Coordinates of C-alpha atoms in Angstrom, one line a residue:
X19 CA 0.0 0.0 0.0
X20 CA 1.3 3.4 -1.0
X21 CA 0.3 6.9 -0.1
X22 CA 1.7 10.4 -0.4
X23 CA 1.3 13.7 1.5
X24 CA 3.0 17.0 1.0
X25 CA 5.1 19.0 3.5
X26 CA 8.0 21.5 3.2
X27 CA 11.3 22.5 4.7
X28 CA 13.7 25.4 4.6
X29 CA 16.6 25.7 2.2
X30 CA 18.4 28.8 3.5
X31 CA 15.5 31.2 3.8
X32 CA 13.4 29.8 1.0
X33 CA 10.7 27.1 1.4
X34 CA 11.1 23.8 -0.6
X35 CA 8.2 21.4 -1.2
X36 CA 8.8 17.9 0.1
X37 CA 6.8 14.8 -0.9
X38 CA 6.2 12.5 2.1
X39 CA 5.8 9.0 0.6
X40 CA 4.5 6.2 2.7
X41 CA 4.8 2.5 1.9
X42 CA 3.2 -0.3 4.0
X43 CA 4.6 -3.8 3.3
X44 CA 4.5 -7.2 4.9
X45 CA 7.4 -8.0 7.2
X46 CA 8.7 -7.3 10.7
X47 CA 7.0 -4.3 12.2
X48 CA 9.4 -1.4 11.9
X49 CA 9.5 2.1 10.6
X50 CA 12.3 3.6 8.5
X51 CA 12.6 7.2 7.4
X52 CA 14.8 7.8 4.4
X53 CA 15.7 10.8 2.2
X54 CA 18.6 12.4 4.1
X55 CA 16.8 13.2 7.4
X56 CA 18.5 14.7 10.4
X57 CA 18.2 13.5 14.0
X58 CA 15.0 15.4 14.7
X59 CA 13.3 13.8 11.7
X60 CA 14.5 10.3 12.6
X61 CA 13.0 10.7 16.1
X62 CA 9.7 11.5 14.5
X63 CA 9.1 7.7 14.4
X64 CA 8.5 7.6 18.1
X65 CA 6.6 10.9 18.3
X66 CA 4.2 9.8 15.5
X67 CA 3.8 6.3 16.9
X68 CA 2.8 7.6 20.4
X69 CA 0.6 10.4 19.0
X70 CA -1.3 7.9 16.7
X71 CA -2.0 5.5 19.5
X72 CA -2.9 8.1 22.1
X73 CA -5.5 9.6 19.7
X74 CA -7.3 6.2 19.3
X75 CA -5.9 5.2 16.0
X76 CA -4.0 2.0 15.1
X77 CA -0.4 2.1 14.2
X78 CA 0.3 -0.4 11.5
X79 CA 2.0 -3.6 12.6
X80 CA 3.8 -3.8 9.2
X81 CA 7.0 -2.6 7.6
X82 CA 6.6 1.1 7.2
X83 CA 8.9 3.1 4.9
X84 CA 8.7 6.9 4.8
X85 CA 10.6 8.6 2.0
X86 CA 11.2 12.4 1.9
X87 CA 11.5 13.4 -1.7
X88 CA 13.7 14.7 -3.3
X89 CA 16.0 12.3 -1.6
X90 CA 19.2 14.2 -2.4
X91 CA 18.2 17.3 -0.4
X92 CA 19.3 17.3 3.3
X93 CA 16.3 18.0 5.6
X94 CA 16.1 19.1 9.2
X95 CA 13.5 20.0 11.8
X96 CA 10.3 18.6 13.1
X97 CA 7.8 20.1 10.6
X98 CA 7.2 16.7 8.9
X99 CA 5.5 15.0 11.9
X100 CA 2.0 15.9 10.8
X101 CA 2.5 14.8 7.2
X102 CA 4.0 11.5 8.3
X103 CA 1.2 10.8 10.8
X104 CA -1.6 11.5 8.3
X105 CA 0.2 9.7 5.6
X106 CA 0.4 6.5 7.7
X107 CA -3.3 6.9 8.7
X108 CA -4.5 7.3 5.2
X109 CA -2.4 4.6 3.7
X110 CA -3.5 2.1 6.4
X111 CA -7.1 2.9 5.5
X112 CA -8.1 4.7 8.8
X113 CA -8.6 8.2 7.2
X114 CA -9.7 9.5 3.8
X115 CA -8.4 12.9 2.7
X116 CA -9.9 13.6 -0.7
X117 CA -8.1 17.0 -1.0
X118 CA -4.6 15.9 0.0
X119 CA -3.1 16.5 -3.4
X120 CA -3.3 20.3 -2.9
X121 CA -2.9 20.4 0.9
X122 CA 0.4 21.3 2.6
X123 CA 0.9 19.7 6.0
X124 CA 3.3 21.4 8.5
X125 CA 3.6 20.7 12.2
X126 CA 5.4 19.0 15.1
X127 CA 3.5 16.3 17.1
X128 CA 3.6 15.9 20.8
X129 CA 3.2 12.4 22.3
X130 CA -0.4 13.1 23.2
X131 CA -1.3 14.1 19.7
X132 CA -1.2 17.9 20.2
X133 CA 0.6 20.1 17.7
X134 CA 3.4 22.4 18.4
X135 CA 4.4 25.4 16.2
X136 CA 7.6 25.3 14.1
X137 CA 9.8 27.9 12.6
X138 CA 9.9 29.0 8.9
X139 CA 6.2 28.6 8.2
X140 CA 6.0 31.9 6.2
X141 CA 8.6 31.0 3.5
X142 CA 7.1 27.5 3.3
X143 CA 3.6 28.7 2.7
X144 CA 4.8 31.2 0.2
X145 CA 6.6 28.5 -1.7
X146 CA 3.4 26.4 -1.6
X147 CA 1.4 29.2 -3.1
X148 CA 3.9 29.5 -6.0
X149 CA 3.8 25.8 -6.5
X150 CA 0.0 25.8 -6.9
X151 CA -1.2 24.5 -3.5
X152 CA -4.6 25.7 -2.5
X153 CA -4.6 25.1 1.3
X154 CA -2.2 24.5 4.2
X155 CA -2.8 22.7 7.6
X156 CA -0.6 24.1 10.4
X157 CA -0.6 24.2 14.2
X158 CA -2.7 26.9 15.7
X159 CA 0.4 28.7 16.9
X160 CA 1.6 29.1 13.3
X161 CA -1.8 30.1 11.8
X162 CA -1.4 33.8 12.0
X163 CA 2.0 33.6 10.3
X164 CA 0.7 31.4 7.5
X165 CA -2.3 33.7 7.0
X166 CA 0.1 36.5 6.0
X167 CA 0.4 34.9 2.6
X168 CA -2.7 35.8 0.5
X169 CA -4.3 33.4 -2.0
X170 CA -4.1 30.2 0.1
X171 CA -6.6 28.8 2.6
X172 CA -5.2 28.2 6.1
X173 CA -6.5 25.5 8.4
X174 CA -5.4 25.5 12.0
X175 CA -5.4 22.6 14.4
X176 CA -4.4 22.2 18.1
X177 CA -4.8 18.4 18.4
X178 CA -4.8 15.4 16.1
X179 CA -8.3 14.5 17.4
X180 CA -9.7 17.7 15.9
X181 CA -9.3 16.4 12.3
X182 CA -12.6 14.5 12.2
X183 CA -15.3 17.1 12.4
X184 CA -17.4 16.9 15.6
X185 CA -20.5 14.7 15.0
X186 CA -19.2 13.9 11.5
X187 CA -20.4 10.4 10.5
X188 CA -17.9 7.8 9.6
X189 CA -17.4 6.0 6.3
X190 CA -17.9 2.4 7.5
X191 CA -15.3 -0.2 6.7
X192 CA -17.5 -2.7 4.9
X193 CA -14.8 -5.3 3.8
X194 CA -15.9 -8.0 6.3
X195 CA -19.6 -6.9 6.1
X196 CA -19.8 -7.4 2.4
X197 CA -18.2 -10.8 2.7
X198 CA -20.7 -12.0 5.4
X199 CA -23.7 -10.6 3.5
X200 CA -22.8 -12.7 0.4
X201 CA -22.9 -9.6 -1.9
X202 CA -20.1 -9.7 -4.5
X203 CA -18.8 -6.2 -4.4
X204 CA -15.4 -4.6 -5.2
X205 CA -13.9 -3.1 -2.1
X206 CA -11.8 0.0 -2.9
X207 CA -10.3 2.9 -0.9
X208 CA -10.0 6.6 -1.8
X209 CA -6.6 7.8 -0.7
X210 CA -4.2 10.6 -1.7
X211 CA -3.0 8.8 -4.7
X212 CA -6.3 7.6 -6.1
X213 CA -8.3 4.4 -5.9
X214 CA -6.5 1.3 -4.7
X215 CA -7.6 -2.1 -3.4
X216 CA -7.5 -1.9 0.4
X217 CA -10.8 -2.5 2.0
X218 CA -12.3 1.0 2.3
X219 CA -15.7 2.2 1.0
X220 CA -17.9 0.1 -1.3
X221 CA -18.1 0.5 -5.1
X222 CA -20.9 -1.1 -7.0
X223 CA -20.8 0.1 -10.7
X224 CA -18.0 2.7 -10.9
X225 CA -15.1 4.0 -8.9
X226 CA -15.5 6.8 -6.4
X227 CA -14.0 10.0 -7.9
X228 CA -10.7 11.2 -6.5
X229 CA -12.2 14.6 -5.7
X230 CA -15.0 13.1 -3.5
X231 CA -15.7 15.3 -0.5
X232 CA -16.2 13.9 3.0
X233 CA -20.0 14.5 3.0
X234 CA -20.3 12.8 -0.4
X235 CA -18.3 9.8 0.7
X236 CA -20.6 9.4 3.7
X237 CA -23.7 9.8 1.5
X238 CA -22.4 7.1 -1.0
X239 CA -21.7 4.8 1.9
X240 CA -25.1 5.2 3.4
X241 CA -26.8 4.5 0.1
X242 CA -24.7 1.4 -0.4
X243 CA -25.7 0.1 3.0
X244 CA -29.4 0.7 2.3
X245 CA -29.2 -1.1 -1.1
X246 CA -27.3 -4.1 0.4
X247 CA -28.9 -5.1 3.7
X248 CA -26.5 -6.7 6.2
X249 CA -27.3 -9.8 8.3
X250 CA -26.7 -7.8 11.5
X251 CA -27.2 -4.2 12.6
X252 CA -24.4 -1.7 11.8
X253 CA -24.1 1.9 13.1
X254 CA -22.8 4.2 10.4
X255 CA -21.7 6.7 13.0
X256 CA -19.8 4.2 15.3
X257 CA -18.5 1.6 12.9
X258 CA -18.9 -2.2 12.7
X259 CA -19.5 -4.2 15.8
X260 CA -16.9 -7.0 16.2
X261 CA -14.8 -5.6 13.3
X262 CA -11.1 -5.8 13.6
X263 CA -10.5 -2.6 11.8
X264 CA -11.5 0.8 13.0
X265 CA -14.0 2.8 10.9
X266 CA -12.6 4.9 8.1
X267 CA -13.1 8.6 8.7
X268 CA -13.8 10.8 5.7
X269 CA -12.2 14.1 6.7
X270 CA -13.4 17.6 6.0
X271 CA -11.3 20.6 7.1
X272 CA -13.9 23.2 6.9
X273 CA -14.4 23.4 10.6
X274 CA -10.7 24.1 11.0
X275 CA -10.5 27.1 8.7
X276 CA -8.5 29.9 10.2
X277 CA -10.0 33.4 10.0
X278 CA -7.2 36.0 10.9
X279 CA -8.0 38.8 13.3
X280 CA -8.0 42.4 12.0
X281 CA -4.4 43.5 11.4
X282 CA -3.5 47.0 12.3
X283 CA -1.0 48.0 9.7
X284 CA -0.9 51.5 11.2
X285 CA 1.1 50.0 14.1
X286 CA 4.0 49.1 11.9
X287 CA 6.3 51.6 13.6
X288 CA 6.2 50.7 17.2
X289 CA 8.3 51.1 20.3
X290 CA 10.6 48.2 19.0
X291 CA 11.4 50.3 16.0
X292 CA 12.4 53.3 18.0
X293 CA 9.4 55.6 17.5
X294 CA 9.3 56.5 21.2
X295 CA 12.9 57.8 20.9
X296 CA 13.3 61.2 19.3
X297 CA 16.3 63.2 18.1
X298 CA 14.9 66.2 20.1
X299 CA 16.2 64.3 23.2
X300 CA 19.8 64.8 22.0
X301 CA 21.3 68.1 23.1
X302 CA 23.3 69.8 20.4
X303 CA 25.2 67.7 17.9
X304 CA 23.3 69.2 15.0
X305 CA 26.1 68.5 12.5
X306 CA 25.9 64.8 13.5
X307 CA 22.1 64.9 13.0
X308 CA 22.7 66.3 9.5
X309 CA 25.1 63.4 8.8
X310 CA 22.6 60.9 10.0
X311 CA 19.9 62.5 7.8
X312 CA 22.2 62.0 4.8
X313 CA 23.0 58.4 5.8
X314 CA 19.3 57.6 6.1
X315 CA 18.3 59.4 2.9
X316 CA 20.7 57.3 0.8
X317 CA 21.3 54.2 3.0
X318 CA 25.0 55.1 3.4
X319 CA 27.2 53.4 5.9
X320 CA 28.3 55.7 8.8
X321 CA 30.7 55.6 11.7
X322 CA 30.7 58.0 14.7
X323 CA 33.9 58.6 16.6
X324 CA 34.2 60.6 19.8
X325 CA 34.9 60.5 23.5
X326 CA 32.7 58.5 25.9
X327 CA 29.4 60.1 26.8
X328 CA 29.0 62.4 23.8
X329 CA 25.9 60.7 22.6
X330 CA 27.2 58.4 19.8
X331 CA 25.1 55.4 20.8
X332 CA 22.1 57.6 21.6
X333 CA 22.2 59.2 18.2
X334 CA 22.5 55.9 16.2
X335 CA 19.7 54.2 18.2
X336 CA 17.3 56.9 17.1
X337 CA 18.2 56.3 13.4
X338 CA 15.2 54.0 12.8
X339 CA 12.9 56.9 13.8
X340 CA 13.8 58.8 10.6
X341 CA 13.9 55.8 8.1
X342 CA 10.9 55.3 5.8
X343 CA 8.7 52.2 6.3
X344 CA 9.2 49.1 4.3
X345 CA 7.1 48.7 1.1
X346 CA 5.1 45.5 0.5
X347 CA 7.8 43.5 -1.2
X348 CA 10.4 44.5 1.3
X349 CA 8.1 43.7 4.2
X350 CA 7.5 40.1 2.9
X351 CA 11.2 39.7 2.3
X352 CA 12.2 40.8 5.8
X353 CA 9.4 38.9 7.5
X354 CA 10.5 35.7 5.7
X355 CA 14.0 36.1 7.0
X356 CA 12.8 36.5 10.6
X357 CA 10.4 33.5 10.2
X358 CA 13.3 31.3 8.9
X359 CA 15.4 32.4 11.8
X360 CA 12.7 31.7 14.3
X361 CA 12.6 35.4 15.4
X362 CA 9.1 36.4 14.3
X363 CA 7.6 37.4 17.6
X364 CA 4.1 38.4 16.7
X365 CA 2.5 37.5 13.4
X366 CA -0.9 38.8 14.5
X367 CA 0.1 42.4 13.7
X368 CA 0.8 41.5 10.0
X369 CA 4.0 41.8 8.0
X370 CA 7.0 43.7 9.5
X371 CA 6.7 47.3 8.4
X372 CA 9.4 48.9 10.5
X373 CA 13.0 48.5 9.3
X374 CA 15.1 46.1 11.4
X375 CA 17.6 47.4 13.9
X376 CA 20.2 44.8 14.9
X377 CA 22.8 45.5 17.6
X378 CA 24.9 42.4 18.3
X379 CA 27.3 42.2 21.2
X380 CA 31.0 42.5 20.5
X381 CA 31.6 38.9 21.5
X382 CA 29.6 37.6 18.5
X383 CA 31.3 35.0 16.3
X384 CA 31.8 35.2 12.6
X385 CA 29.1 32.6 12.0
X386 CA 26.7 34.6 14.2
X387 CA 27.3 37.7 12.2
X388 CA 27.1 36.4 8.7
X389 CA 25.3 33.1 9.2
X390 CA 26.4 29.5 9.3
X391 CA 25.9 26.1 10.8
X392 CA 25.7 22.6 9.4
X393 CA 22.7 23.7 7.4
X394 CA 23.4 27.4 7.4
X395 CA 21.0 29.8 9.0
X396 CA 20.8 33.6 8.4
X397 CA 23.1 35.7 10.6
X398 CA 22.8 39.3 11.9
X399 CA 23.7 40.8 8.5
X400 CA 20.7 39.1 7.0
X401 CA 18.4 39.9 10.0
X402 CA 19.3 43.5 9.3
X403 CA 18.1 43.3 5.7
X404 CA 16.7 46.6 4.5
X405 CA 17.5 48.0 7.9
X406 CA 20.4 48.9 10.2
X407 CA 23.3 46.8 11.6
X408 CA 24.7 48.7 14.6
X409 CA 28.2 47.7 15.8
X410 CA 28.8 49.6 19.1
X411 CA 32.4 50.1 20.1
X412 CA 33.7 48.8 16.8
X413 CA 37.3 48.1 17.8
X414 CA 36.2 45.8 20.5
X415 CA 34.9 43.3 17.9
X416 CA 37.3 40.6 16.9
X417 CA 39.3 41.5 13.8
X418 CA 38.4 38.2 12.1
X419 CA 34.7 38.9 12.7
X420 CA 35.0 42.4 11.2
X421 CA 36.8 41.2 8.1
X422 CA 33.9 38.9 7.1
X423 CA 31.8 42.1 6.6
X424 CA 33.8 43.0 3.5
X425 CA 31.9 40.8 1.0
X426 CA 28.4 41.6 2.3
X427 CA 29.1 45.4 2.3
X428 CA 30.3 45.2 -1.3
X429 CA 27.9 42.5 -2.9
X430 CA 24.9 43.0 -0.5
X431 CA 24.6 39.2 -0.3
X432 CA 26.3 36.5 1.8
X433 CA 27.3 33.2 0.2
X434 CA 28.1 30.3 2.5
X435 CA 29.4 27.2 0.9
X436 CA 29.2 23.7 2.3
X437 CA 30.2 20.3 0.9
X438 CA 26.7 19.6 -0.4
X439 CA 25.4 23.0 -1.3
X440 CA 26.0 26.8 -1.3
X441 CA 23.5 29.1 0.4
X442 CA 23.0 32.7 -0.4
X443 CA 21.4 35.1 2.1
X444 CA 20.4 38.7 1.4
X445 CA 22.6 41.3 3.2
X446 CA 21.5 44.8 2.1
X447 CA 21.8 46.9 5.2
X448 CA 23.0 50.3 6.5
X449 CA 26.1 49.7 8.6
X450 CA 26.2 52.1 11.6
X451 CA 29.2 52.0 13.9
X452 CA 30.6 53.9 16.9
X453 CA 34.1 54.0 18.4
X454 CA 36.3 56.0 20.7
X455 CA 39.2 57.9 19.2
X456 CA 41.8 55.9 21.3
X457 CA 42.0 53.2 23.9
X458 CA 41.3 55.5 26.9
X459 CA 38.7 57.3 24.9
X460 CA 39.7 60.9 25.6
X461 CA 41.9 61.8 22.6
X462 CA 40.9 65.3 21.4
X463 CA 38.2 65.7 24.1
X464 CA 39.6 69.1 25.2
X465 CA 38.7 68.5 28.8
X466 CA 40.9 69.7 31.6
X467 CA 39.9 66.9 33.9
X468 CA 40.1 64.1 31.4
X469 CA 43.3 64.0 29.3
X470 CA 44.4 61.3 26.9
X471 CA 47.0 59.0 28.4
X472 CA 47.6 56.9 25.2
X473 CA 51.0 56.9 23.4
X474 CA 51.0 57.3 19.6
X475 CA 51.9 53.6 19.3
X476 CA 48.9 52.6 21.4
X477 CA 46.6 54.8 19.5
X478 CA 47.8 53.3 16.2
X479 CA 47.4 49.8 17.7
X480 CA 43.8 50.6 18.8
X481 CA 42.8 51.9 15.4
X482 CA 44.5 49.1 13.5
X483 CA 41.8 46.8 14.6
X484 CA 39.7 48.4 11.8
X485 CA 41.4 47.5 8.6
X486 CA 41.8 49.9 5.7
X487 CA 39.6 47.8 3.3
X488 CA 36.7 47.8 5.8
X489 CA 37.1 51.5 6.6
X490 CA 37.1 52.2 2.8
X491 CA 33.6 50.7 2.6
X492 CA 32.2 53.2 5.2
X493 CA 30.9 56.2 3.4
X494 CA 30.7 58.7 6.3
X495 CA 33.2 59.1 9.2
X496 CA 31.9 61.7 11.6
X497 CA 33.5 63.2 14.7
X498 CA 31.2 63.6 17.7
X499 CA 32.9 66.0 20.1
X500 CA 31.6 67.1 23.5
X501 CA 28.7 69.5 23.0
X502 CA 29.5 73.1 23.8
X503 CA 25.9 74.4 24.2
X504 CA 24.0 72.6 26.9
X505 CA 20.9 74.8 26.4
X506 CA 17.8 74.1 24.3
X507 CA 19.7 73.6 21.1
X508 CA 18.8 69.9 21.1
X509 CA 15.1 70.6 20.3
X510 CA 15.9 72.4 17.1
X511 CA 16.1 69.2 15.1
X512 CA 13.5 66.5 15.9
X513 CA 12.9 63.1 14.3
X514 CA 9.8 64.5 12.5
X515 CA 11.8 67.2 10.8
X516 CA 14.6 64.9 9.8
X517 CA 12.2 62.2 8.7
X518 CA 10.4 64.6 6.4
X519 CA 13.7 65.4 4.6
X520 CA 14.5 61.7 4.3
X521 CA 11.1 60.9 2.8
X522 CA 11.5 63.8 0.3
X523 CA 14.8 62.4 -0.9
X524 CA 13.5 58.9 -1.0
X525 CA 10.6 59.9 -3.3
X526 CA 13.1 61.5 -5.7
X527 CA 15.2 58.3 -5.8
X528 CA 12.1 56.1 -6.2
X529 CA 11.1 58.1 -9.2
X530 CA 14.6 58.2 -10.6
X531 CA 15.3 54.4 -10.3
X532 CA 11.8 53.1 -11.1
X533 CA 13.1 51.3 -14.2
X534 CA 16.1 49.8 -12.4
X535 CA 16.3 47.1 -9.7
X536 CA 17.6 49.5 -7.1
X537 CA 16.0 51.9 -4.6
X538 CA 18.8 54.0 -3.0
X539 CA 21.8 56.1 -4.2
X540 CA 24.2 53.8 -2.3
X541 CA 23.3 51.0 -4.7
X542 CA 24.5 52.8 -7.8
X543 CA 27.4 51.3 -9.7
X544 CA 28.9 51.2 -13.2
X545 CA 27.0 52.8 -16.0
X546 CA 24.1 53.7 -13.7
X547 CA 26.5 55.7 -11.5
X548 CA 27.9 57.6 -14.5
X549 CA 24.4 58.3 -15.8
X550 CA 22.6 59.5 -12.6
X551 CA 25.5 61.0 -10.7
X552 CA 27.5 62.9 -13.3
X553 CA 29.8 65.6 -11.8
X554 CA 30.6 67.6 -14.8
X555 CA 34.0 68.9 -15.7
X556 CA 34.5 71.2 -12.8
X557 CA 33.3 68.7 -10.2
X558 CA 35.4 65.9 -11.8
X559 CA 38.6 68.1 -11.6
X560 CA 37.8 69.1 -8.0
X561 CA 37.3 65.4 -6.9
X562 CA 40.5 64.2 -8.6
X563 CA 42.5 66.9 -6.9
X564 CA 41.1 65.9 -3.5
X565 CA 41.7 62.2 -4.2
X566 CA 45.4 62.9 -5.0
X567 CA 45.9 65.0 -1.9
X568 CA 44.3 62.4 0.4
X569 CA 45.4 59.3 -1.4
X570 CA 41.9 57.8 -1.5
X571 CA 41.0 54.6 -3.4
X572 CA 38.8 54.3 -6.4
X573 CA 36.2 52.7 -4.2
X574 CA 36.2 55.9 -2.0
X575 CA 35.9 57.9 -5.3
X576 CA 32.6 56.2 -6.2
X577 CA 31.3 56.4 -2.6
X578 CA 32.0 60.1 -2.4
X579 CA 30.0 60.6 -5.7
X580 CA 27.1 58.6 -4.4
X581 CA 27.1 60.5 -1.2
X582 CA 27.1 63.8 -3.1
X583 CA 24.1 62.6 -5.1
X584 CA 22.2 62.1 -1.9
X585 CA 23.1 65.5 -0.6
X586 CA 21.9 67.0 -3.8
X587 CA 18.6 65.1 -3.5
X588 CA 18.1 66.5 0.0
X589 CA 18.6 70.0 -1.4
X590 CA 16.2 69.2 -4.3
X591 CA 18.9 69.7 -6.9
X592 CA 19.0 67.7 -10.1
X593 CA 22.7 68.3 -10.6
X594 CA 25.6 67.7 -8.2
X595 CA 27.2 71.0 -7.3
X596 CA 30.6 71.7 -6.0
X597 CA 29.2 72.4 -2.5
X598 CA 27.5 69.0 -2.5
X599 CA 30.8 67.4 -3.4
X600 CA 32.7 69.3 -0.8
X601 CA 30.3 68.3 1.9
X602 CA 30.6 64.6 0.9
X603 CA 34.4 64.8 1.0
X604 CA 34.5 66.4 4.5
X605 CA 32.7 63.3 5.9
X606 CA 35.9 61.3 5.2
X607 CA 37.4 62.4 8.6
X608 CA 39.4 59.2 9.3
X609 CA 41.0 59.3 5.9
X610 CA 42.1 62.8 6.5
X611 CA 43.5 62.0 9.9
X612 CA 45.4 59.0 8.7
X613 CA 47.0 61.1 5.9
X614 CA 47.9 63.8 8.5
X615 CA 49.5 61.3 10.8
X616 CA 51.5 59.8 7.9

């Protein structure tokens, strides 16, 4: 006997459809799962066996083979439990699921038959919709997440016993009954693969159609019982008395349909996204606020350098409050990543609309930052997709960890290769960093009480933790000195004012790049950079003179131009003027200091 159900797993951050094939054969009672399963999947044998028995069903005393296809794709997790359990029950003739061909099954089983939520449901359901599935059956804890994908019906279940609809009449197993009544009839069963000989419902003239619903199956069975009287009373709702087999249940999932609650998309920007923190709380530092406005308007990488207590961390943590919300495609992309990583906290409020803000501790490993593992999972750079990755006290991070940022900052993707496959994760983020000017932190602070005690060699050793290639990829390097005015200057620039400027610049970029697969000035490169960020003869001569005097690289050359393009957009200028270019160059503070020291 053969049956097939459909489930899914994660491959990176994308869902992959998996066929769960069940074969029952004569032999010693044992269950084998094949198809490159991991330990969690192999242990599903015991979970499924206990759940089936504790829900009143019969676990087949036969040789059970479960194949997860395609067999050459390594699989992990406990999301296959529900598909394996229902595949065994339908193949053994205890359940009938007429709509199984277009139904995706996801869920982990407890020993008592209850279902536990799993991670990565959103990308799995999206992949199912693209493949042509019409419905998905998930644990109730994953229902809100699955309902975020439109165009697919979501059924939610808390316990395996909920599958038969309450007071739903059974399709009676008439194999032994027909034999005792002397009526020569062909006994067939409707399962997920079609009509096979296995002792299910009764056929008189023609086969039952594959698309038969549960109610129709019950009606056909009733009619057959009436036309062929039995030698002893039989209850259609309770099954055969003295029958060795349990009754076959024709399932309908209508009573399990999940209706999502009203989602408040207006709550996209919440406390978690920094909206309760405002730049008006920061006293002074208006030049830094100007730099952060430019960084947010073009998604340019930025580093703030200054003595302790000048507000570097405070300024960067308020950066999400001036960023525009995610659009629909970006929201789905970011929510999929959080779902695959198991970090989607509340799916009831809808797709994530606020841009992510990730701030890992400086003890993080390279795998934690860019992703990794036996079957790689997304790291912090991918969780910061379309948002901000904040590295506080940048020199305190391991140099090896910082160096792995080179490729994501340049290519905006992370490629992790393993023996069996290569995984690619998105990594398009704004890198925001903070650091002290030296080891003690007081270099250039100008305070009488706190003077720098670091030698030139120690200062050089401290800054050498940040390599030149990494620093070259940071567009803006801004000094944050101690504020001189402790009065009411801080209220002059609020998040609302800065956000309005950012939205204006974003609208210009959206219109400019509507025919290109980019959204921000920082993504310009090659021919697009020359077309949309032309300097003209005067600007080109000015930039070349500056590059020669500072000894900057060609990468810095392109980044200065892109930064000048954003400054021009903030000013509403179609052309890049010399003033825009000069402001962009003066944000290369560390480059100027290094050249001065040399």
